Amino acid sequence: MRTSLNWIKDLVPGLSCTPKEYTDAMTLSGSKVEFFEEFDRDLDKIVVGQVDSIEKHPDADKLVICQVNIGTEKVQIVTGAPNVFEGAKVPVVLSGGRVAGGHDGEKVEGGIKISKGKLRGVPSYGMMCSIEELGSDRNFFPDAPEYGLYILPEDTEIGADVPELLGLRDAAIEYEITSNRVDCYSVLGLAREAAATFGLKFVPPVVPETGNSEDVNDLVKVTVKDSDLCRRYTARAIKNVHIAPSPKWMQNRLRSQGIRPINNLVDITNYVMVEYGQPMHAYDLSTIEGSEIIVDVAKDGEKFTTLDGEERELDSKTIMINDAKKHIGIAGIMGGENSMITGDVDTVLFESACFDGTSIRLSSKKIGLRTDASGIFEKGLDPNNAILAINRACALVEELGCGEVVGGVVDVYGKPMEDRRLPFEPERYNRMLGTDIDKETQLSYLKAIDLGYDEKSNELLIPSWRQDLLSYADIAEEVARFYGYDKIPTTLPSGEATAGKLGYKGSIDKLCRETVEFCGFSQAMTYSFESKKVYDKLLIPEGDKLRDAIEISNPLGEDYSIMRTVSLNGMLTSLATNYNRRNPEAFLYEIGNVYLAKSLPLTELPDERKQLTLGFYGEGDFYNMKGCVEELLSKVGMDDKLTYDPASKKPYLHPGRQANIIYDGEVIGFIGEVHPMVLKNYKIGTKVYIADIDMPHIYEKANFDKKFVGINNFPASTRDLALVVPKDVLAQSIEKIFDKDGGEYMEDYSLFDLYEGNQIKEGFKSMAYSLKFRAKDRNLADNDVNAAIDSIIEGLKSIGVELRK
C-alpha cells in the first residue's frame, strides 16, 4: 500500500513531521513502512519563469538566447528546446539549483547541479526544464511534449515554486500491510492509524448529500442471484456527464499514488478506490439493455471481451455483471468492452459492491487477469464501506462539475453486517502483556482507532471495517502497539503449563543427528517437491510402486510437481553440487519425509514416513557407511538383532554392493554404493555411498533399557579359528553360530583376516576369527573353552565351513 504524506496530513490536521519521523513512528505502532520516496529530494531553486524575448544565437543554429522573467529579476538562459516561444511559462532552475534528471530523461542520484556558464560564448544563468528533468515523465503528465520544455498554464504565477505547483513537495510512503488489516488498504485507514499514533484528531472528508429529485431506482433495476458471492451491490447514476480533465489537486494526489490522471470521471473512481479502499466501476447506462443489472455466475466455456480488448474464457465460478441480455463486466476484476465509457457518454452508472474475496482471487487466476481492483477485493472487503464510497464519488462529481447526480441509491444488501461486541477486560490485557496500564489509558488508545465503548455493559463496539478484532488477544495487541512495544517490560512467563521438553520421537531424532554428526556428516535440507524425471534418473522401472507419487494441483513448475516417494534425489543433487564445485569430499545427512499414497487418486491422507538419509563421496567406502549405521543403531539400542541381506535389488544401487538393513527379521532400511549409471545421470564422477533408514521402525524398536555391568576381575581366554568358508556364506551366518553355540562364556569375537588366493580351493575363502571367553566368578579351564570350541565347529559344519589345515 502506498500513500501520499501530504494526503495523510490533510486528514490529520496538526501532523507536522518529516517523512523519516513519520515512518519510524508508524512502524513502531504496527503499520510497517517499507520505504519512502521524497519527490523533491533532488529539486532545488526551481521557479516559474516567463520567456519575454528570444533571439538567435550568433554561433549556433540550434540554440536561442532567452530573456526570462522569474518575478524578482530577469535572467538570460541559452536553450536548444524546440518548443520555446515568447510568452511561455516554464520551469526554470536557477544557478546553484538542482534538477532530478539528465537530458536523457533518467533520474540521477543526488540530482544535477546547475551552474552559470557560457554556451558557445554566450552567458547562461540557469536552465529551463522538461518534465523528465523534474523527476517525472509523460505517463503522469500527458500534456508534456515528448521532446522539449514543460509548458505551464498561462495563468500560472510568475516566480511560484514549481515543485509545489506540480505536487512534488510530497513524499510517497510504501507500507507492508498484513492481509487481515483490509481497512489499511486505504488512505483513510492509514490516516486513522497516523492520528492514533501521533495522538491527533482524525478528520475524514465531509460527504454531503447529493442528488436531484429523481430516483435512480426508476432508471435501473439490480438483482443479485447469490448473496454469498455478492454481499452488497450499490449503484447510483450521473446524468448530463461532462468529460474533462480533473483539477490539479486531484491529479497531484493520483500521481503521488503512482496513478496516471486520465479524465474527471475515471479519476474520481480511482481517487475513491485509493481513499476508501473500495474499487468502483462506471458503466455507460445507454449500453445496459433492459436497464437491468443482474449479478450471477458465468457458464463454463463462455467467452467475454474485457476493456483491454482481450477475449477471456469463463467458467461457472466466475461472478459476472450482466444486463438483461449479455455480460457487461467480470465482477471485481474488469468491465467489458461492450459497456465502456466513451467521450460522448450522457448517463453513467456507478457501481460499488462487495464481492466474495476467494471467488475473485480464483477467477483472477483462472482467466489470467489481475487488476488493482481484484487485488483489493480478494482480501475480503467491508460491505458497509460500499455505500460510503459511492456517496463520496457522487459528492466529487458535483464538486468537479462532472454531471448531475440522480437522487436515491440502489442498494441490494442481503445479509447486513453488524458491528461486533467484545467485553472490555483491561486486567486481562495487562496480564497478557506484563504491563500495568490503567483502564482510562487503554480506553483512550481504543477510542483513538474508532472503537466504541458501552459503559453499561462494559463492552467494546467493534466497527465492521475492523474484521481482524475477534478476541481479547486482538484487543490486547491494539493496546500494546499504541502503548509502545519498547515500553513493555521483560517478564518471566507465568502459567500452569509443564516445562517444555522434547518428546520421544524428537529425542530419538536428536540422538540420531548427534551420532551421524559425530561420524563426520553435516546436515542438509532438500525439497519434498520433485519432478517425475527423478524416477528415470534413479533407474526406477515402470510399474514400480515408487512411481505412484502424489501430484501437486498448483505446482511451482514441472520440477516441483510431485511429492517425493524416495529421498535419494535430494541427497544426490546436493552431493552433485558439491562435486561439481570441486569440493574434495562431502558427507551429508537429512531427516525428512517421503509421501506414500495409500491409493490414487487420493481418498485419504498419505503415509508420511520420516527417513534418515546418509550420503558421501571422498575418503571411505561401503564399510565406513556400514560402521556409521551400526554406530547409530547401537546408540538407540538396536545392535543385538542387526543383520544384512545382500539381495536387496535396489535399481539405483550397484549390484553386489548393496544390502537391506534388517532388524529382528524386518527391513528397516538399505545401504550401498550408488549405481554408476545413476552417478552419470547426476554428473558425479566418483563413487558415492548411500544409506537410508526408515525412522518409524526406529521409534518402534529403539531400546534404552540398559543395565550396568561391572568390570570382570577374571582374565579372558582367547582362541583363534582359521576357517575355510564357501564364498556364498556370509560372515553374519558364521557369527550367528558363534552366538548360538559359543555357550555362556562367549564374550566377544572379531574377524581379523580375510584371504582368497591360490592356497585356498576354488569357490572358497579363508576367514580368521579371534574368540574371547570369560567367566564372571572364576578362571576358565581349558576344558570349559574347548567344549565351546567343539560346539562351534560342529555348528559351522552344518553350513559347509571347515577348519583350515
PDB file of N, CA, C and O in Angstrom, residues 653-710:
ATOM      1  N   LEU A 653      21.166 -48.763  -6.832  1.00  0.00           N
ATOM      2  CA  LEU A 653      22.395 -49.125  -6.154  1.00  0.00           C
ATOM      3  C   LEU A 653      23.194 -50.125  -6.988  1.00  0.00           C
ATOM      4  O   LEU A 653      22.642 -50.872  -7.810  1.00  0.00           O
ATOM      5  N   HIS A 654      24.503 -50.169  -6.773  1.00  0.00           N
ATOM      6  CA  HIS A 654      25.418 -51.043  -7.527  1.00  0.00           C
ATOM      7  C   HIS A 654      25.101 -52.508  -7.214  1.00  0.00           C
ATOM      8  O   HIS A 654      25.049 -52.904  -6.044  1.00  0.00           O
ATOM      9  N   PRO A 655      24.896 -53.345  -8.236  1.00  0.00           N
ATOM     10  CA  PRO A 655      24.661 -54.778  -7.984  1.00  0.00           C
ATOM     11  C   PRO A 655      25.854 -55.398  -7.252  1.00  0.00           C
ATOM     12  O   PRO A 655      27.003 -55.162  -7.606  1.00  0.00           O
ATOM     13  N   GLY A 656      25.584 -56.140  -6.196  1.00  0.00           N
ATOM     14  CA  GLY A 656      26.652 -56.783  -5.436  1.00  0.00           C
ATOM     15  C   GLY A 656      27.280 -55.893  -4.390  1.00  0.00           C
ATOM     16  O   GLY A 656      28.107 -56.355  -3.606  1.00  0.00           O
ATOM     17  N   ARG A 657      26.913 -54.596  -4.347  1.00  0.00           N
ATOM     18  CA  ARG A 657      27.463 -53.680  -3.348  1.00  0.00           C
ATOM     19  C   ARG A 657      26.313 -52.941  -2.645  1.00  0.00           C
ATOM     20  O   ARG A 657      26.316 -51.732  -2.485  1.00  0.00           O
ATOM     21  N   GLN A 658      25.323 -53.715  -2.273  1.00  0.00           N
ATOM     22  CA  GLN A 658      24.160 -53.170  -1.605  1.00  0.00           C
ATOM     23  C   GLN A 658      23.566 -54.223  -0.682  1.00  0.00           C
ATOM     24  O   GLN A 658      23.806 -55.414  -0.847  1.00  0.00           O
ATOM     25  N   ALA A 659      22.788 -53.758   0.270  1.00  0.00           N
ATOM     26  CA  ALA A 659      22.159 -54.690   1.209  1.00  0.00           C
ATOM     27  C   ALA A 659      20.995 -54.005   1.900  1.00  0.00           C
ATOM     28  O   ALA A 659      21.000 -52.785   2.115  1.00  0.00           O
ATOM     29  N   ASN A 660      19.975 -54.805   2.227  1.00  0.00           N
ATOM     30  CA  ASN A 660      18.918 -54.341   3.101  1.00  0.00           C
ATOM     31  C   ASN A 660      19.410 -54.397   4.543  1.00  0.00           C
ATOM     32  O   ASN A 660      20.115 -55.345   4.933  1.00  0.00           O
ATOM     33  N   ILE A 661      19.049 -53.396   5.344  1.00  0.00           N
ATOM     34  CA  ILE A 661      19.357 -53.400   6.774  1.00  0.00           C
ATOM     35  C   ILE A 661      18.179 -54.053   7.482  1.00  0.00           C
ATOM     36  O   ILE A 661      17.043 -53.587   7.359  1.00  0.00           O
ATOM     37  N   ILE A 662      18.446 -55.140   8.197  1.00  0.00           N
ATOM     38  CA  ILE A 662      17.368 -55.920   8.807  1.00  0.00           C
ATOM     39  C   ILE A 662      17.551 -55.931  10.317  1.00  0.00           C
ATOM     40  O   ILE A 662      18.656 -56.169  10.824  1.00  0.00           O
ATOM     41  N   TYR A 663      16.459 -55.703  11.016  1.00  0.00           N
ATOM     42  CA  TYR A 663      16.487 -55.794  12.477  1.00  0.00           C
ATOM     43  C   TYR A 663      15.346 -56.684  12.917  1.00  0.00           C
ATOM     44  O   TYR A 663      14.179 -56.428  12.595  1.00  0.00           O
ATOM     45  N   ASP A 664      15.693 -57.712  13.645  1.00  0.00           N
ATOM     46  CA  ASP A 664      14.702 -58.670  14.161  1.00  0.00           C
ATOM     47  C   ASP A 664      13.814 -59.194  13.042  1.00  0.00           C
ATOM     48  O   ASP A 664      12.600 -59.320  13.183  1.00  0.00           O
ATOM     49  N   GLY A 665      14.449 -59.483  11.873  1.00  0.00           N
ATOM     50  CA  GLY A 665      13.734 -60.075  10.759  1.00  0.00           C
ATOM     51  C   GLY A 665      12.954 -59.089   9.905  1.00  0.00           C
ATOM     52  O   GLY A 665      12.286 -59.494   8.947  1.00  0.00           O
ATOM     53  N   GLU A 666      13.003 -57.792  10.183  1.00  0.00           N
ATOM     54  CA  GLU A 666      12.222 -56.801   9.445  1.00  0.00           C
ATOM     55  C   GLU A 666      13.157 -55.789   8.792  1.00  0.00           C
ATOM     56  O   GLU A 666      14.099 -55.301   9.422  1.00  0.00           O
ATOM     57  N   VAL A 667      12.896 -55.457   7.513  1.00  0.00           N
ATOM     58  CA  VAL A 667      13.714 -54.497   6.784  1.00  0.00           C
ATOM     59  C   VAL A 667      13.446 -53.087   7.332  1.00  0.00           C
ATOM     60  O   VAL A 667      12.303 -52.623   7.352  1.00  0.00           O
ATOM     61  N   ILE A 668      14.509 -52.414   7.769  1.00  0.00           N
ATOM     62  CA  ILE A 668      14.359 -51.055   8.313  1.00  0.00           C
ATOM     63  C   ILE A 668      15.112 -50.016   7.482  1.00  0.00           C
ATOM     64  O   ILE A 668      15.108 -48.844   7.824  1.00  0.00           O
ATOM     65  N   GLY A 669      15.731 -50.454   6.377  1.00  0.00           N
ATOM     66  CA  GLY A 669      16.455 -49.501   5.536  1.00  0.00           C
ATOM     67  C   GLY A 669      17.332 -50.247   4.555  1.00  0.00           C
ATOM     68  O   GLY A 669      17.223 -51.471   4.368  1.00  0.00           O
ATOM     69  N   PHE A 670      18.236 -49.507   3.900  1.00  0.00           N
ATOM     70  CA  PHE A 670      19.169 -50.128   2.960  1.00  0.00           C
ATOM     71  C   PHE A 670      20.473 -49.341   2.969  1.00  0.00           C
ATOM     72  O   PHE A 670      20.554 -48.209   3.452  1.00  0.00           O
ATOM     73  N   ILE A 671      21.515 -49.959   2.398  1.00  0.00           N
ATOM     74  CA  ILE A 671      22.840 -49.363   2.352  1.00  0.00           C
ATOM     75  C   ILE A 671      23.507 -49.835   1.080  1.00  0.00           C
ATOM     76  O   ILE A 671      23.256 -50.963   0.608  1.00  0.00           O
ATOM     77  N   GLY A 672      24.359 -49.006   0.477  1.00  0.00           N
ATOM     78  CA  GLY A 672      25.045 -49.478  -0.711  1.00  0.00           C
ATOM     79  C   GLY A 672      25.774 -48.378  -1.454  1.00  0.00           C
ATOM     80  O   GLY A 672      25.722 -47.196  -1.111  1.00  0.00           O
ATOM     81  N   GLU A 673      26.469 -48.799  -2.505  1.00  0.00           N
ATOM     82  CA  GLU A 673      27.148 -47.877  -3.413  1.00  0.00           C
ATOM     83  C   GLU A 673      26.188 -47.532  -4.535  1.00  0.00           C
ATOM     84  O   GLU A 673      25.466 -48.392  -5.047  1.00  0.00           O
ATOM     85  N   VAL A 674      26.155 -46.264  -4.933  1.00  0.00           N
ATOM     86  CA  VAL A 674      25.228 -45.816  -5.962  1.00  0.00           C
ATOM     87  C   VAL A 674      25.630 -46.390  -7.313  1.00  0.00           C
ATOM     88  O   VAL A 674      26.815 -46.471  -7.658  1.00  0.00           O
ATOM     89  N   HIS A 675      24.622 -46.784  -8.096  1.00  0.00           N
ATOM     90  CA  HIS A 675      24.831 -47.379  -9.411  1.00  0.00           C
ATOM     91  C   HIS A 675      25.585 -46.400 -10.321  1.00  0.00           C
ATOM     92  O   HIS A 675      25.287 -45.201 -10.335  1.00  0.00           O
ATOM     93  N   PRO A 676      26.570 -46.881 -11.109  1.00  0.00           N
ATOM     94  CA  PRO A 676      27.336 -45.983 -11.990  1.00  0.00           C
ATOM     95  C   PRO A 676      26.474 -45.189 -12.960  1.00  0.00           C
ATOM     96  O   PRO A 676      26.759 -44.027 -13.254  1.00  0.00           O
ATOM     97  N   MET A 677      25.393 -45.809 -13.475  1.00  0.00           N
ATOM     98  CA  MET A 677      24.526 -45.084 -14.402  1.00  0.00           C
ATOM     99  C   MET A 677      23.795 -43.932 -13.693  1.00  0.00           C
ATOM    100  O   MET A 677      23.582 -42.872 -14.272  1.00  0.00           O
ATOM    101  N   VAL A 678      23.420 -44.146 -12.443  1.00  0.00           N
ATOM    102  CA  VAL A 678      22.773 -43.083 -11.675  1.00  0.00           C
ATOM    103  C   VAL A 678      23.772 -41.948 -11.441  1.00  0.00           C
ATOM    104  O   VAL A 678      23.440 -40.767 -11.571  1.00  0.00           O
ATOM    105  N   LEU A 679      25.020 -42.302 -11.115  1.00  0.00           N
ATOM    106  CA  LEU A 679      26.054 -41.278 -10.929  1.00  0.00           C
ATOM    107  C   LEU A 679      26.243 -40.467 -12.200  1.00  0.00           C
ATOM    108  O   LEU A 679      26.414 -39.236 -12.140  1.00  0.00           O
ATOM    109  N   LYS A 680      26.177 -41.123 -13.350  1.00  0.00           N
ATOM    110  CA  LYS A 680      26.315 -40.420 -14.618  1.00  0.00           C
ATOM    111  C   LYS A 680      25.149 -39.461 -14.829  1.00  0.00           C
ATOM    112  O   LYS A 680      25.331 -38.327 -15.302  1.00  0.00           O
ATOM    113  N   ASN A 681      23.934 -39.900 -14.463  1.00  0.00           N
ATOM    114  CA  ASN A 681      22.751 -39.044 -14.608  1.00  0.00           C
ATOM    115  C   ASN A 681      22.862 -37.778 -13.749  1.00  0.00           C
ATOM    116  O   ASN A 681      22.314 -36.731 -14.099  1.00  0.00           O
ATOM    117  N   TYR A 682      23.529 -37.892 -12.595  1.00  0.00           N
ATOM    118  CA  TYR A 682      23.689 -36.745 -11.708  1.00  0.00           C
ATOM    119  C   TYR A 682      25.033 -36.039 -11.919  1.00  0.00           C
ATOM    120  O   TYR A 682      25.357 -35.123 -11.167  1.00  0.00           O
ATOM    121  N   LYS A 683      25.782 -36.468 -12.911  1.00  0.00           N
ATOM    122  CA  LYS A 683      27.072 -35.853 -13.268  1.00  0.00           C
ATOM    123  C   LYS A 683      28.045 -35.869 -12.089  1.00  0.00           C
ATOM    124  O   LYS A 683      28.684 -34.871 -11.769  1.00  0.00           O
ATOM    125  N   ILE A 684      28.127 -37.038 -11.452  1.00  0.00           N
ATOM    126  CA  ILE A 684      29.088 -37.238 -10.372  1.00  0.00           C
ATOM    127  C   ILE A 684      30.137 -38.222 -10.878  1.00  0.00           C
ATOM    128  O   ILE A 684      29.801 -39.342 -11.290  1.00  0.00           O
ATOM    129  N   GLY A 685      31.397 -37.840 -10.824  1.00  0.00           N
ATOM    130  CA  GLY A 685      32.451 -38.666 -11.400  1.00  0.00           C
ATOM    131  C   GLY A 685      33.244 -39.463 -10.383  1.00  0.00           C
ATOM    132  O   GLY A 685      34.420 -39.765 -10.624  1.00  0.00           O
ATOM    133  N   THR A 686      32.636 -39.806  -9.255  1.00  0.00           N
ATOM    134  CA  THR A 686      33.331 -40.612  -8.244  1.00  0.00           C
ATOM    135  C   THR A 686      32.316 -41.495  -7.543  1.00  0.00           C
ATOM    136  O   THR A 686      31.098 -41.315  -7.702  1.00  0.00           O
ATOM    137  N   LYS A 687      32.812 -42.469  -6.772  1.00  0.00           N
ATOM    138  CA  LYS A 687      31.904 -43.372  -6.077  1.00  0.00           C
ATOM    139  C   LYS A 687      31.157 -42.633  -4.963  1.00  0.00           C
ATOM    140  O   LYS A 687      31.717 -41.798  -4.261  1.00  0.00           O
ATOM    141  N   VAL A 688      29.877 -42.980  -4.831  1.00  0.00           N
ATOM    142  CA  VAL A 688      29.031 -42.393  -3.795  1.00  0.00           C
ATOM    143  C   VAL A 688      28.369 -43.527  -3.012  1.00  0.00           C
ATOM    144  O   VAL A 688      27.916 -44.511  -3.603  1.00  0.00           O
ATOM    145  N   TYR A 689      28.332 -43.378  -1.688  1.00  0.00           N
ATOM    146  CA  TYR A 689      27.726 -44.391  -0.827  1.00  0.00           C
ATOM    147  C   TYR A 689      26.512 -43.787  -0.111  1.00  0.00           C
ATOM    148  O   TYR A 689      26.545 -42.640   0.350  1.00  0.00           O
ATOM    149  N   ILE A 690      25.449 -44.574  -0.062  1.00  0.00           N
ATOM    150  CA  ILE A 690      24.165 -44.103   0.456  1.00  0.00           C
ATOM    151  C   ILE A 690      23.648 -45.088   1.496  1.00  0.00           C
ATOM    152  O   ILE A 690      23.835 -46.294   1.380  1.00  0.00           O
ATOM    153  N   ALA A 691      23.001 -44.553   2.522  1.00  0.00           N
ATOM    154  CA  ALA A 691      22.243 -45.381   3.466  1.00  0.00           C
ATOM    155  C   ALA A 691      20.938 -44.671   3.766  1.00  0.00           C
ATOM    156  O   ALA A 691      20.890 -43.440   3.838  1.00  0.00           O
ATOM    157  N   ASP A 692      19.874 -45.434   3.912  1.00  0.00           N
ATOM    158  CA  ASP A 692      18.560 -44.869   4.200  1.00  0.00           C
ATOM    159  C   ASP A 692      17.903 -45.715   5.289  1.00  0.00           C
ATOM    160  O   ASP A 692      17.819 -46.937   5.165  1.00  0.00           O
ATOM    161  N   ILE A 693      17.455 -45.044   6.354  1.00  0.00           N
ATOM    162  CA  ILE A 693      16.837 -45.745   7.484  1.00  0.00           C
ATOM    163  C   ILE A 693      15.434 -45.192   7.688  1.00  0.00           C
ATOM    164  O   ILE A 693      15.239 -43.973   7.758  1.00  0.00           O
ATOM    165  N   ASP A 694      14.461 -46.092   7.774  1.00  0.00           N
ATOM    166  CA  ASP A 694      13.066 -45.721   7.983  1.00  0.00           C
ATOM    167  C   ASP A 694      12.844 -45.428   9.466  1.00  0.00           C
ATOM    168  O   ASP A 694      12.839 -46.336  10.298  1.00  0.00           O
ATOM    169  N   MET A 695      12.665 -44.146   9.808  1.00  0.00           N
ATOM    170  CA  MET A 695      12.617 -43.740  11.212  1.00  0.00           C
ATOM    171  C   MET A 695      11.438 -44.315  11.994  1.00  0.00           C
ATOM    172  O   MET A 695      11.575 -44.579  13.192  1.00  0.00           O
ATOM    173  N   PRO A 696      10.244 -44.524  11.410  1.00  0.00           N
ATOM    174  CA  PRO A 696       9.172 -45.148  12.207  1.00  0.00           C
ATOM    175  C   PRO A 696       9.575 -46.489  12.813  1.00  0.00           C
ATOM    176  O   PRO A 696       9.136 -46.832  13.918  1.00  0.00           O
ATOM    177  N   HIS A 697      10.419 -47.263  12.127  1.00  0.00           N
ATOM    178  CA  HIS A 697      10.911 -48.520  12.704  1.00  0.00           C
ATOM    179  C   HIS A 697      11.813 -48.243  13.904  1.00  0.00           C
ATOM    180  O   HIS A 697      11.798 -48.991  14.891  1.00  0.00           O
ATOM    181  N   ILE A 698      12.609 -47.178  13.810  1.00  0.00           N
ATOM    182  CA  ILE A 698      13.495 -46.829  14.926  1.00  0.00           C
ATOM    183  C   ILE A 698      12.661 -46.417  16.138  1.00  0.00           C
ATOM    184  O   ILE A 698      12.938 -46.827  17.270  1.00  0.00           O
ATOM    185  N   TYR A 699      11.623 -45.591  15.896  1.00  0.00           N
ATOM    186  CA  TYR A 699      10.774 -45.157  17.011  1.00  0.00           C
ATOM    187  C   TYR A 699      10.146 -46.371  17.705  1.00  0.00           C
ATOM    188  O   TYR A 699       9.997 -46.403  18.932  1.00  0.00           O
ATOM    189  N   GLU A 700       9.778 -47.355  16.907  1.00  0.00           N
ATOM    190  CA  GLU A 700       9.079 -48.520  17.455  1.00  0.00           C
ATOM    191  C   GLU A 700      10.025 -49.464  18.182  1.00  0.00           C
ATOM    192  O   GLU A 700       9.676 -50.026  19.228  1.00  0.00           O
ATOM    193  N   LYS A 701      11.233 -49.637  17.673  1.00  0.00           N
ATOM    194  CA  LYS A 701      12.097 -50.695  18.173  1.00  0.00           C
ATOM    195  C   LYS A 701      13.253 -50.206  19.041  1.00  0.00           C
ATOM    196  O   LYS A 701      13.995 -51.013  19.607  1.00  0.00           O
ATOM    197  N   ALA A 702      13.427 -48.895  19.162  1.00  0.00           N
ATOM    198  CA  ALA A 702      14.527 -48.380  19.984  1.00  0.00           C
ATOM    199  C   ALA A 702      14.383 -48.873  21.422  1.00  0.00           C
ATOM    200  O   ALA A 702      13.276 -48.979  21.966  1.00  0.00           O
ATOM    201  N   ASN A 703      15.519 -49.194  22.023  1.00  0.00           N
ATOM    202  CA  ASN A 703      15.504 -49.764  23.374  1.00  0.00           C
ATOM    203  C   ASN A 703      16.597 -49.092  24.210  1.00  0.00           C
ATOM    204  O   ASN A 703      17.782 -49.235  23.930  1.00  0.00           O
ATOM    205  N   PHE A 704      16.154 -48.361  25.219  1.00  0.00           N
ATOM    206  CA  PHE A 704      17.102 -47.664  26.075  1.00  0.00           C
ATOM    207  C   PHE A 704      17.173 -48.284  27.471  1.00  0.00           C
ATOM    208  O   PHE A 704      17.620 -47.658  28.414  1.00  0.00           O
ATOM    209  N   ASP A 705      16.725 -49.556  27.544  1.00  0.00           N
ATOM    210  CA  ASP A 705      16.747 -50.260  28.827  1.00  0.00           C
ATOM    211  C   ASP A 705      18.122 -50.916  28.992  1.00  0.00           C
ATOM    212  O   ASP A 705      18.319 -52.091  28.685  1.00  0.00           O
ATOM    213  N   LYS A 706      19.083 -50.153  29.485  1.00  0.00           N
ATOM    214  CA  LYS A 706      20.447 -50.638  29.629  1.00  0.00           C
ATOM    215  C   LYS A 706      20.759 -50.858  31.108  1.00  0.00           C
ATOM    216  O   LYS A 706      20.353 -50.067  31.957  1.00  0.00           O
ATOM    217  N   LYS A 707      21.473 -51.932  31.371  1.00  0.00           N
ATOM    218  CA  LYS A 707      21.819 -52.282  32.754  1.00  0.00           C
ATOM    219  C   LYS A 707      23.327 -52.176  32.956  1.00  0.00           C
ATOM    220  O   LYS A 707      24.109 -52.515  32.077  1.00  0.00           O
ATOM    221  N   PHE A 708      23.681 -51.743  34.131  1.00  0.00           N
ATOM    222  CA  PHE A 708      25.095 -51.610  34.461  1.00  0.00           C
ATOM    223  C   PHE A 708      25.715 -52.985  34.678  1.00  0.00           C
ATOM    224  O   PHE A 708      25.149 -53.856  35.338  1.00  0.00           O
ATOM    225  N   VAL A 709      26.887 -53.202  34.089  1.00  0.00           N
ATOM    226  CA  VAL A 709      27.658 -54.434  34.279  1.00  0.00           C
ATOM    227  C   VAL A 709      29.043 -54.035  34.745  1.00  0.00           C
ATOM    228  O   VAL A 709      29.741 -53.267  34.082  1.00  0.00           O
ATOM    229  N   GLY A 710      29.434 -54.561  35.895  1.00  0.00           N
ATOM    230  CA  GLY A 710      30.731 -54.199  36.447  1.00  0.00           C
ATOM    231  C   GLY A 710      31.889 -54.807  35.672  1.00  0.00           C
ATOM    232  O   GLY A 710      31.717 -55.716  34.848  1.00  0.00           O
TER     233      GLY A 710
END
